[in-house]
Tab-separated table of C-alpha atoms and ligand atoms in Angstrom:
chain	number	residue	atom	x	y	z
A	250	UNK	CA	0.000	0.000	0.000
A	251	UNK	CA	1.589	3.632	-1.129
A	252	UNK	CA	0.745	6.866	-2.130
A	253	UNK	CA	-2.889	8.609	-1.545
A	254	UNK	CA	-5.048	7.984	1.386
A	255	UNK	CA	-5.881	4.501	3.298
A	256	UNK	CA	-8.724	4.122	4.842
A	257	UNK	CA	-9.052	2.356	8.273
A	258	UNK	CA	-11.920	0.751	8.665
A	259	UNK	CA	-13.206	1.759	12.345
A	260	UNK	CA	-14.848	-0.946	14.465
A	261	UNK	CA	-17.056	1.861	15.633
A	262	UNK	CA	-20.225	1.509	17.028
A	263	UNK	CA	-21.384	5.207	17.959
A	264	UNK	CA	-19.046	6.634	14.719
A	265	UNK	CA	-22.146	6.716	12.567
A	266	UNK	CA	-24.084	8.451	14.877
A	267	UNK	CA	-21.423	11.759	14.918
A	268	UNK	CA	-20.856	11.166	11.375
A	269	UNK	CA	-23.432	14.476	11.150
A	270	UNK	CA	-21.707	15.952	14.272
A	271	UNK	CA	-19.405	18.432	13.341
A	272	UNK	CA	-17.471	18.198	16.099
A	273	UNK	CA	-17.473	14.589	16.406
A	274	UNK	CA	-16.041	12.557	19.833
A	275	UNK	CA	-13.515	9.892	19.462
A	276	UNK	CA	-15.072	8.337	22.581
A	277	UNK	CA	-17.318	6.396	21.078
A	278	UNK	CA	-14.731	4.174	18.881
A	279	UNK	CA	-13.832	0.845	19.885
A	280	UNK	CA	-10.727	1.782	18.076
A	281	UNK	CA	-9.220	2.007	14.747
A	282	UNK	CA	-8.470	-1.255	12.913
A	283	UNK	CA	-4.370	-1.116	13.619
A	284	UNK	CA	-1.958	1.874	12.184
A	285	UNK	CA	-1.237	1.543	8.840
A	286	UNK	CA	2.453	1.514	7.783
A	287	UNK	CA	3.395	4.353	5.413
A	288	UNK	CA	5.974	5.314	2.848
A	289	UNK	CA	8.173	6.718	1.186
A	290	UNK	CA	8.935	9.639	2.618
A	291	UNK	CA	6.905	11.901	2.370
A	292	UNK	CA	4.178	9.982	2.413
A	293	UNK	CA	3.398	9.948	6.402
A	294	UNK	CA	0.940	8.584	9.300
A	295	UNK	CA	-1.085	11.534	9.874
A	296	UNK	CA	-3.383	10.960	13.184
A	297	UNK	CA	-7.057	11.658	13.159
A	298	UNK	CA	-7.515	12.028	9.480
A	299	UNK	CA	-10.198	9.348	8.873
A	300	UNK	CA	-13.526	8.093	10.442
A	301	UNK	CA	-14.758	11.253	11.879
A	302	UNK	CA	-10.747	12.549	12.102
A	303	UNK	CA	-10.516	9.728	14.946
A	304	UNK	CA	-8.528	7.180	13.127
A	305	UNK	CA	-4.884	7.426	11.584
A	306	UNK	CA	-4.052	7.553	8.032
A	307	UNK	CA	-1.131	7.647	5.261
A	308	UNK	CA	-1.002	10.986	3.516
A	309	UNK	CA	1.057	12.394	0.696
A	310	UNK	CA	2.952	15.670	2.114
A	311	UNK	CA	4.476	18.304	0.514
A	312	UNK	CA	7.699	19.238	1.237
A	313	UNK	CA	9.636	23.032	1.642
A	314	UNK	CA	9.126	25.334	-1.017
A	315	UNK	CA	6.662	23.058	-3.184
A	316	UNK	CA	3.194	24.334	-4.234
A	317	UNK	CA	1.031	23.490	-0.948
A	318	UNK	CA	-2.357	24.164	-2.397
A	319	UNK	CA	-4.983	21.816	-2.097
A	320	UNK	CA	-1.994	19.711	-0.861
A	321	UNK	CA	-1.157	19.464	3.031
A	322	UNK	CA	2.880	20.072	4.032
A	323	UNK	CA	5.212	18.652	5.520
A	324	UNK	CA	4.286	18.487	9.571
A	325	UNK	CA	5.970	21.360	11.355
A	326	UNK	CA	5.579	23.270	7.351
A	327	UNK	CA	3.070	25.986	6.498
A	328	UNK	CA	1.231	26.277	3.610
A	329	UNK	CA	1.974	30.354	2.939
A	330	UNK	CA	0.697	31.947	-0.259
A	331	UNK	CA	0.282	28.941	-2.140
A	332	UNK	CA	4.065	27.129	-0.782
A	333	UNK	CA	5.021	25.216	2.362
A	334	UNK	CA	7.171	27.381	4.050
A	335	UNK	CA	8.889	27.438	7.883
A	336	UNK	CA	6.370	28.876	10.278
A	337	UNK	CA	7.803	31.987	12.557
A	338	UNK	CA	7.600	30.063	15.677
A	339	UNK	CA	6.660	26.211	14.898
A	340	UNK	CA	5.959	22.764	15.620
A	341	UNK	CA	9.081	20.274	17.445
A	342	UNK	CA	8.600	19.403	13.400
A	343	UNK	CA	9.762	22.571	12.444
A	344	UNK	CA	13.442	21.630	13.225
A	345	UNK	CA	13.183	19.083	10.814
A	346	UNK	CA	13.045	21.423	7.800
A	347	UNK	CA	15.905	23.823	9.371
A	348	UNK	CA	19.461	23.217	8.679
A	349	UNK	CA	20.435	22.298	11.710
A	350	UNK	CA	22.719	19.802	13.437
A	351	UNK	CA	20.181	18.883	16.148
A	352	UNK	CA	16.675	17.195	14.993
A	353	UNK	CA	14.416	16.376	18.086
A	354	UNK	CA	12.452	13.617	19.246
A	355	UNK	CA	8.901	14.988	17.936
A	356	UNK	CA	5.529	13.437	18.494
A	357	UNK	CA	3.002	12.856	15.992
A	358	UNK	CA	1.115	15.783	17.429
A	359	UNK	CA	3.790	18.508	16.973
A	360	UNK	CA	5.212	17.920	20.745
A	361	UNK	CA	8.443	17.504	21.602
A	362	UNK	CA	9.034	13.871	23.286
A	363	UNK	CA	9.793	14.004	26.657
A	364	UNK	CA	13.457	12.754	26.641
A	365	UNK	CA	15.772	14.414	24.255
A	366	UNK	CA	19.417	13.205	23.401
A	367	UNK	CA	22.244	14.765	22.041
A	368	UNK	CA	25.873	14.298	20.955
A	369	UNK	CA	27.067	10.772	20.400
A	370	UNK	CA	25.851	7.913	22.116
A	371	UNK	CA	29.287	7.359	23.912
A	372	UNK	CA	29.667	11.037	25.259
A	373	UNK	CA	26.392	12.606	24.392
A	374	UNK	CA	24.130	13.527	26.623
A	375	UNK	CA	19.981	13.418	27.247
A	376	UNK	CA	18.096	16.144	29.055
A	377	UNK	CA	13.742	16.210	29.939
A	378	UNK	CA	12.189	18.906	27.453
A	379	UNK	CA	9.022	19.572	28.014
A	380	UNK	CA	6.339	19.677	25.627
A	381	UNK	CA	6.959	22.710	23.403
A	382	UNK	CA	10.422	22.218	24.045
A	383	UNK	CA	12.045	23.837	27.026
A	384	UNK	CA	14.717	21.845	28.804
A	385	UNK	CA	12.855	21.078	32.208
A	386	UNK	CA	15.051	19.534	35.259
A	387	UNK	CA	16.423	15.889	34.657
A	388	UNK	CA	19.620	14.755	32.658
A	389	UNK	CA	21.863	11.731	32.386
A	390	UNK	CA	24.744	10.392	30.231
A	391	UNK	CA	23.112	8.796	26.580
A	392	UNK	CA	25.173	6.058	27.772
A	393	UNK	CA	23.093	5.795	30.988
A	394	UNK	CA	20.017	6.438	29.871
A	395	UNK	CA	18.489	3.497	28.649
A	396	UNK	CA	15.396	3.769	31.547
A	397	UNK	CA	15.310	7.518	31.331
A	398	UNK	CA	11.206	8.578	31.092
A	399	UNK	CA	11.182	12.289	32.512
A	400	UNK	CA	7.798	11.230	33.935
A	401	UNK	CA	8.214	12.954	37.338
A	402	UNK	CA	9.825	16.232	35.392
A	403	UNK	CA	6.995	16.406	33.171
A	404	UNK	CA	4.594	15.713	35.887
A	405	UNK	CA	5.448	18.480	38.056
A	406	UNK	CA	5.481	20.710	35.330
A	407	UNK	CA	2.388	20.109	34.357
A	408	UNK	CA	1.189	20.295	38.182
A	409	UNK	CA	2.990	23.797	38.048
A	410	UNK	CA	1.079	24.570	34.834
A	411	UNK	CA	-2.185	24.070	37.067
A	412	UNK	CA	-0.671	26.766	39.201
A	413	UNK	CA	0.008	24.668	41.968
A	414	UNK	CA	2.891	25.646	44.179
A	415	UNK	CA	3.171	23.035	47.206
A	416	UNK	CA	4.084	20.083	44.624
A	417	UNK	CA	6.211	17.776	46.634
A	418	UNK	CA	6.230	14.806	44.367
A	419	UNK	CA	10.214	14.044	43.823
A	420	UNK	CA	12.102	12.828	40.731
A	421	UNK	CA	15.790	11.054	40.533
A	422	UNK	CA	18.397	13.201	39.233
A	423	UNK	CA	17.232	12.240	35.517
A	424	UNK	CA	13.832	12.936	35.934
A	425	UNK	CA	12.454	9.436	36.665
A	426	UNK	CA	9.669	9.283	39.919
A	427	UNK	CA	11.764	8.261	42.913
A	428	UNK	CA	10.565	5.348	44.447
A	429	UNK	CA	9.996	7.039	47.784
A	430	UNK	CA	7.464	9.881	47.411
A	431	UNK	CA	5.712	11.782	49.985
A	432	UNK	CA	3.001	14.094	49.814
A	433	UNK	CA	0.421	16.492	52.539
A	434	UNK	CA	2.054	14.308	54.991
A	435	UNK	CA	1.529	10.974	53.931
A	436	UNK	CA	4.228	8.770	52.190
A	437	UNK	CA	4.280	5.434	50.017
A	438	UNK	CA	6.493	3.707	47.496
A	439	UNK	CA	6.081	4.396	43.209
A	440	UNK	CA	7.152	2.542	40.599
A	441	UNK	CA	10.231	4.987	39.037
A	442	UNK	CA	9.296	4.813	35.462
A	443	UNK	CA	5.263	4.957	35.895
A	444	UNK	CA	4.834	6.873	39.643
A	445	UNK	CA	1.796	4.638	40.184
A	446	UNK	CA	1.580	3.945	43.719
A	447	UNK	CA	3.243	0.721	44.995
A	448	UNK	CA	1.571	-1.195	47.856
A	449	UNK	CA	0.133	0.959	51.681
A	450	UNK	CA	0.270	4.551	52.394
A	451	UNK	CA	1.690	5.483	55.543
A	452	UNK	CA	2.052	8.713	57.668
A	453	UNK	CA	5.328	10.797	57.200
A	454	UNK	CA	6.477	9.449	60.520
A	455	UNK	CA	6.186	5.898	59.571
A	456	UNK	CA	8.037	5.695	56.399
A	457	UNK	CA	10.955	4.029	57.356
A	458	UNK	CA	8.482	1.132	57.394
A	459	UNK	CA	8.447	1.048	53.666
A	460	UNK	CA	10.245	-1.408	51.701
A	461	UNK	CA	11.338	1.610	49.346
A	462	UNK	CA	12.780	3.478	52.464
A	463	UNK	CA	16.862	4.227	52.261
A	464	UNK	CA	18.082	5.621	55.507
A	465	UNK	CA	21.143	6.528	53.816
A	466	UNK	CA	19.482	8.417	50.920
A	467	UNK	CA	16.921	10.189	52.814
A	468	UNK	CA	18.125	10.820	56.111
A	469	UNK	CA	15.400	11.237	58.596
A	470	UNK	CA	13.361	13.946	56.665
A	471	UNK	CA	12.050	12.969	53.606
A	472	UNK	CA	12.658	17.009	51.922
A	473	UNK	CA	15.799	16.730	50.243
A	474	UNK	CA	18.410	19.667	51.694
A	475	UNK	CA	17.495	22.460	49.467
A	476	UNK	CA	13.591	21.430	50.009
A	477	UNK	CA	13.890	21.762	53.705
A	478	UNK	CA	16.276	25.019	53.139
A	479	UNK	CA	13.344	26.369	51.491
A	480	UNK	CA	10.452	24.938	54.026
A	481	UNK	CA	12.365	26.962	56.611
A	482	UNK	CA	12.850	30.007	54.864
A	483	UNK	CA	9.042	29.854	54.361
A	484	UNK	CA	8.077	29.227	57.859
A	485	UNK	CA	10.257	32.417	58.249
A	486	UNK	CA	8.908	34.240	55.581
A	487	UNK	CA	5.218	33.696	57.042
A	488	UNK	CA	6.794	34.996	60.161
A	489	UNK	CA	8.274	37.670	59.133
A	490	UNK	CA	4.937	38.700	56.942
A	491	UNK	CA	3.141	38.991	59.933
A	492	UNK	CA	5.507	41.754	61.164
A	493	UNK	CA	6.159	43.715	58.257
A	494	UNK	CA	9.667	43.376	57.632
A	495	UNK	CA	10.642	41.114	54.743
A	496	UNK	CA	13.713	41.163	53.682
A	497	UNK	CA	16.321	40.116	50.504
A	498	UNK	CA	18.022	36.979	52.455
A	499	UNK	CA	14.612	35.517	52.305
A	500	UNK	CA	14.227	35.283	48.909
A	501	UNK	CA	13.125	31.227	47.973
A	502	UNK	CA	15.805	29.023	46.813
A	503	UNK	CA	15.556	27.640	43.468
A	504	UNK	CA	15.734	23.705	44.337
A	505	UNK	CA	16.142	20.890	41.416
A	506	UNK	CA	12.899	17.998	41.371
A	507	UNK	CA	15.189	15.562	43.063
A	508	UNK	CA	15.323	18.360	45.840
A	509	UNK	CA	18.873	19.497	45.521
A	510	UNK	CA	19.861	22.466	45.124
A	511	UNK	CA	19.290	24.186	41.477
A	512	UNK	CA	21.404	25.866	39.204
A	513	UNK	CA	22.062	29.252	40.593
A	514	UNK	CA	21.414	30.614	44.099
A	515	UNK	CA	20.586	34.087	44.924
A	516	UNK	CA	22.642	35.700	47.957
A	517	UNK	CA	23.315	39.502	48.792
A	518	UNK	CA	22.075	40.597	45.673
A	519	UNK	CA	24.135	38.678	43.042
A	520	UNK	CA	22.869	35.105	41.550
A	521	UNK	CA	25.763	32.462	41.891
A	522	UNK	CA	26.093	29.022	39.742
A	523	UNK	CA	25.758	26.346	42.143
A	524	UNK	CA	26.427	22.969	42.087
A	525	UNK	CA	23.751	20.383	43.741
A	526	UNK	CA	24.707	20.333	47.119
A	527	UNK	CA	24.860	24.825	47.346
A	528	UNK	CA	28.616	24.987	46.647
A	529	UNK	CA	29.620	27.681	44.611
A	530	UNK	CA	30.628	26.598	41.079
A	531	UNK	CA	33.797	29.012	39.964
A	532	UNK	CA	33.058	32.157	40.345
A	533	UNK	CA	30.143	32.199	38.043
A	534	UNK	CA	27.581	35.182	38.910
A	535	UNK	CA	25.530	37.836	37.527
A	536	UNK	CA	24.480	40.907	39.360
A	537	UNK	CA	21.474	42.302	37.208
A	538	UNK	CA	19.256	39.033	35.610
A	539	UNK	CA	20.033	39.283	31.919
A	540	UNK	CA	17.105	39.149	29.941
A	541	UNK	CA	17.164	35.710	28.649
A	542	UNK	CA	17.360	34.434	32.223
A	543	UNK	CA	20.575	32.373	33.857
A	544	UNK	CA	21.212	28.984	33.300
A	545	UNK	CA	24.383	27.983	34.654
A	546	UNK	CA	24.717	24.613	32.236
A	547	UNK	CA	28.288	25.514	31.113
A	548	UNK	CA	29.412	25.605	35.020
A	549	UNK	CA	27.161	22.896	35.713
A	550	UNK	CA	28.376	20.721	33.265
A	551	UNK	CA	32.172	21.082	33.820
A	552	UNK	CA	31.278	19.994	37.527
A	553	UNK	CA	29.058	17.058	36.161
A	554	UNK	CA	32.096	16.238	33.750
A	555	UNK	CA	34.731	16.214	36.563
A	556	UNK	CA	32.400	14.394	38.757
A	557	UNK	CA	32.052	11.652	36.254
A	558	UNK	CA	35.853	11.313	35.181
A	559	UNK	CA	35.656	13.667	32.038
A	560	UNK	CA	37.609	16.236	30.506
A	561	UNK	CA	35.732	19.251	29.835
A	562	UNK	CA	36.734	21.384	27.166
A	563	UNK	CA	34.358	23.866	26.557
A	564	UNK	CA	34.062	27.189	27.463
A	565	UNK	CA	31.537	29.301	29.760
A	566	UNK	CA	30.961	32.803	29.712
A	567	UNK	CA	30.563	34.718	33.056
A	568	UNK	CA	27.188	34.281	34.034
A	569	UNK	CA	27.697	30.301	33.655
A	570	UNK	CA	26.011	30.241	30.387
A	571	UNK	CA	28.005	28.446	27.041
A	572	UNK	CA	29.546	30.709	24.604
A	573	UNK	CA	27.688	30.317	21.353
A	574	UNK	CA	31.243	30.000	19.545
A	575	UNK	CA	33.197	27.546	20.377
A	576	UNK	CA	35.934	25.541	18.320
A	577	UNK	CA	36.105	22.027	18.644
A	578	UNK	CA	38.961	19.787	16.715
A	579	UNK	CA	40.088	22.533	14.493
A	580	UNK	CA	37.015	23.794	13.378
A	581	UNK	CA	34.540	26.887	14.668
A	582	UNK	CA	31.179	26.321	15.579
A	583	UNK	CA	28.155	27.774	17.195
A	584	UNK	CA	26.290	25.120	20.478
A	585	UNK	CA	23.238	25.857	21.518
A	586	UNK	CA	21.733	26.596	25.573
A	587	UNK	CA	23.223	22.535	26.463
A	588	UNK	CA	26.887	23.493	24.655
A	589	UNK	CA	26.098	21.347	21.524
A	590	UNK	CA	26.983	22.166	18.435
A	591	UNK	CA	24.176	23.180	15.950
A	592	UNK	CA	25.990	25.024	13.151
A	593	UNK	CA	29.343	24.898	11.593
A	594	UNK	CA	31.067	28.617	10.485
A	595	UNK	CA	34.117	29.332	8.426
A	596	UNK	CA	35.488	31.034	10.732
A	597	UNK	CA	34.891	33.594	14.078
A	598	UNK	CA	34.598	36.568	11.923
A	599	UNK	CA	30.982	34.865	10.984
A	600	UNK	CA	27.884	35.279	12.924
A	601	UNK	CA	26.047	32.111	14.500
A	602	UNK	CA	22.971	31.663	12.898
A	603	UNK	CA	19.929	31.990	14.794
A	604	UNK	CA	18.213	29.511	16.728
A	605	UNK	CA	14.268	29.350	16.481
A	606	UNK	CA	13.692	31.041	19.760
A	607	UNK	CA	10.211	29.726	20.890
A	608	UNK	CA	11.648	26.653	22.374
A	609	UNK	CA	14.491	27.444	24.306
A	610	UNK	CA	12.867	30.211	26.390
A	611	UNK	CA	13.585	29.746	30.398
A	612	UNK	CA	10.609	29.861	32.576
A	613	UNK	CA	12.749	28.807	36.208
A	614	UNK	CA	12.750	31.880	37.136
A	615	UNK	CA	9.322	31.016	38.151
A	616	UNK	CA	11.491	29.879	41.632
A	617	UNK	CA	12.378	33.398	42.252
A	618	UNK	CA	9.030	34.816	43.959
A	619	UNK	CA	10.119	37.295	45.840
A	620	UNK	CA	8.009	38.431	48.510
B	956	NAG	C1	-7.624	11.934	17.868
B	956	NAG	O1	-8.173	10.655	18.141
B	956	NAG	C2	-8.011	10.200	19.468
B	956	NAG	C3	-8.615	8.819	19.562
B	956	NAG	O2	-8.029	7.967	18.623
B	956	NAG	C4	-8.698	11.168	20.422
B	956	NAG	O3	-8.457	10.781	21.761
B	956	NAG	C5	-8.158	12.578	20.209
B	956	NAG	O4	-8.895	13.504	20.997
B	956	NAG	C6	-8.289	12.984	18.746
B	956	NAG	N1	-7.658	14.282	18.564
B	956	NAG	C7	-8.265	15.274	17.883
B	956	NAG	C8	-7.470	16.518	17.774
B	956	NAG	O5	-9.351	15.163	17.389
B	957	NAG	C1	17.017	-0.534	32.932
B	957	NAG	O1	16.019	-1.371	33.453
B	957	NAG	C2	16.287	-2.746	33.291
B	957	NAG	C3	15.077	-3.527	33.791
B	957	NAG	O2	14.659	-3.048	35.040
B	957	NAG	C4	17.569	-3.116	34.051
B	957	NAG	O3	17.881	-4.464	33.870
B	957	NAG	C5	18.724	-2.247	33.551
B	957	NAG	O4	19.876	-2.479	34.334
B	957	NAG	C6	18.352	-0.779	33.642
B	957	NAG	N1	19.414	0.024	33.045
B	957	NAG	C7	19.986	1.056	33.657
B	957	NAG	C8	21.057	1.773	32.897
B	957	NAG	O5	19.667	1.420	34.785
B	958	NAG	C1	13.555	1.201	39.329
B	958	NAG	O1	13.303	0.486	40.513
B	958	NAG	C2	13.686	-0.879	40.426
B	958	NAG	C3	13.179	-1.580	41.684
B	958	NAG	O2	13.295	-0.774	42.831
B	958	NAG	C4	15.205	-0.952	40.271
B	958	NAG	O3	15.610	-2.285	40.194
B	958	NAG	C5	15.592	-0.223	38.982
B	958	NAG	O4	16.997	-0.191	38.862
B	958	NAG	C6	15.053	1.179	38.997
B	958	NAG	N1	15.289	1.762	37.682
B	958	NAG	C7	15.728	2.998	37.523
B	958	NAG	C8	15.910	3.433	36.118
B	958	NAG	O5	15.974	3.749	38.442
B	959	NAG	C1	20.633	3.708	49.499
B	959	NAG	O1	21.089	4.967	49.011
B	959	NAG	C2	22.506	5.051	48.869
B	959	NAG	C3	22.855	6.481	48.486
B	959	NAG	O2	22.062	6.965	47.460
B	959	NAG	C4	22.962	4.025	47.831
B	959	NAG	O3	24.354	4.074	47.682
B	959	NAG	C5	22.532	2.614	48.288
B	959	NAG	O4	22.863	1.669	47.292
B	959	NAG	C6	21.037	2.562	48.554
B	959	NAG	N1	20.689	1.269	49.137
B	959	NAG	C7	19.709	0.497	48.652
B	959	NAG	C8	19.460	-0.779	49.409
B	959	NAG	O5	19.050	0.782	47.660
């Protein structure tokens, strides 16, 4: 089966019944009799294009520049006066069509998947992105990451989408549920890839009971140090509220998912890089917030090198941040926000081409509510 449209052939028993709807619910379906498999490029699955647009199908798509019209593009394409052409903002698709180095993980819907590698498979590594692609907390080594989900990262940013500000579910360092979780005082073991709940719910004072409980990793309160920092500094903040006086030391902490402490720390005015534990990475700072935020990957990541046995060669400009140019074995070239390389140049007189901005804007400064 090629070119043109298939039709599935729903086992539906309520489809006929929207087929006058025009907004018709996929509820009804049984389901869709299997996904068809598609080809040559471009001739891709498209989701929701048959029975009532609830079933998949194969669809002929136009690629960059080509005449669009009645023709559909290329996902993450526009059809714009009569030819697909790259959107202004765009799709995780979008990348596809742009001459970059780095293609994403997409979803059939125009997301970008959850876990996102890059580099080699040896040294490379993979970060959590969330779904219109902003790196969210959670990384590990590509080598490493076979079991890597970013559930619990996306999870808590979508609880934090909701507006809710108490979330205390905790991740592992890359992003996976950790199998101890506690939340409005009760605790109980989750599965670290799904977060379903594993077996009784106990009180907060009772989970050393559970089989998931590690004295060593927790210690005797389940907030991690920079969650209990920032409990205390709360309690004190409430305090303080009371009275009037509020002052700059009591400004939250930014604190990682796994409860560690994040990035960059904010102290006497100035925001430092900091490495997990509140140690001061080099001497990384920036007085005024730039604009585009602070990240602190470059000074991160030559602490995550070292801590792992690697050489780091790349280098950091003074708010902790990668220098777009960079020259690696002989040659110049331009990384992105993680210090990858997404562009080649002739040489540093050349600009770095632009990166599609929508997706790498920072929201952590979300942490910084100052009172
Ligand atoms: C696509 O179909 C699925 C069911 O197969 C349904 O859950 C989903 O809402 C549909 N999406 C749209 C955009 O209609
Ligand atoms: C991934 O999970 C499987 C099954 O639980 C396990 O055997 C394997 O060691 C895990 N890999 C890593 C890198 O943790
Ligand atoms: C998940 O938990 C199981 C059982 O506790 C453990 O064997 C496995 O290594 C864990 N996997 C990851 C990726 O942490
Ligand atoms: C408990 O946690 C420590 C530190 O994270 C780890 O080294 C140890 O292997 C864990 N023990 C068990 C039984 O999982």
């Amino acid at each position: 089966m090629r070119h043109g449209e298939l039709l599935i052939f729903s086992l539906a028993v309520l489809g006929a019944v929207t087929a006058q709807n025009d907004f018709p619910s996929c509820s009804g379906f049984v389901g869709c009799l299997g996904e068809p498999e598609c080809g040559p490029y471009p001739n891709l699955l498209r989701p929701n294009r048959t029975v009532n647009n609830c079933c998949p199908s194969c669809v002929d798509h136009v690629v960059l520049g080509n005449d669009c019209d009645p023709e559909e593009c290329l996902p993450g394409l526009d059809c714009k006066n009569g030819k697909c052409a790259l959107p202004a903002t765009g799709t995780c698709q979008s990348y596809e069509h742009r001459d970059l180095l780095w293609k994403p993980k997409c979803e059939l819907d125009g997301k970008f998947s959850a876990v996102q590698c890059k580099g080699e498979r040896l040294s490379g590594r993979c970060y959590c992105y969330s779904e219109d692609g902003r790196r969210i907390f959670g990384q590990q080594w590509w080598s490493k990451a076979e079991n890597m989900t970013c559930g619990c990262s996306r999870k808590i940013e979508a609880l934090k989408q909701q507006g809710r500000v108490d979330v205390t579910i905790h991740c592992t360092e890359d992003g996976n549920f950790d199998t101890l979780q506690c939340d409005s005082g009760v605790c109980w073991c989750a599965d670290n890839i799904t977060g379903q709940t594993l077996g009784e719910v106990v009180p907060e004072p009772m989970m050393q009971m559970l089989p998931c409980y590690n004295a060593t990793a927790v210690g005797d309160s389940y907030l991690r140090r920079c969650d209990s920092a920032e409990y205390a500094l709360k309690v004190i903040r409430d305090e303080m509220r009371t009275h009037g006086t509020v002052g700059d030391a009591f400004v939250s902490k930014n604190c990682g998912y796994d409860g560690s402490y994040g990035e960059y720390q904010f102290e006497s005015g100035n925001r430092y890089c900091t490495w997990r534990d509140n140690s001061r990475i080099g001497s990384f700072m920036v007085g005024q917030l730039p604009p585009g935020g602070m990240n602190c990957y470059c000074a991160r990541d030559s602490r995550y090198f070292q801590e792992s046995g690697y050489l780091f060669t790349m280098l950091c400009s003074g708010d902790g941040s990668y220098i777009p140019m960079q020259s690696l074995e002989d040659k110049t070239v331009c990384v992105d926000k993680d210090g990858f390389p997404y562009a080649e140049i002739a040489d540093t007189s050349e600009a770095c081409p632009s990166l599609p901005a929508t997706p790498y804007v920072l929201t952590e400064f979300e942490f910084f509510k100052l009172i």
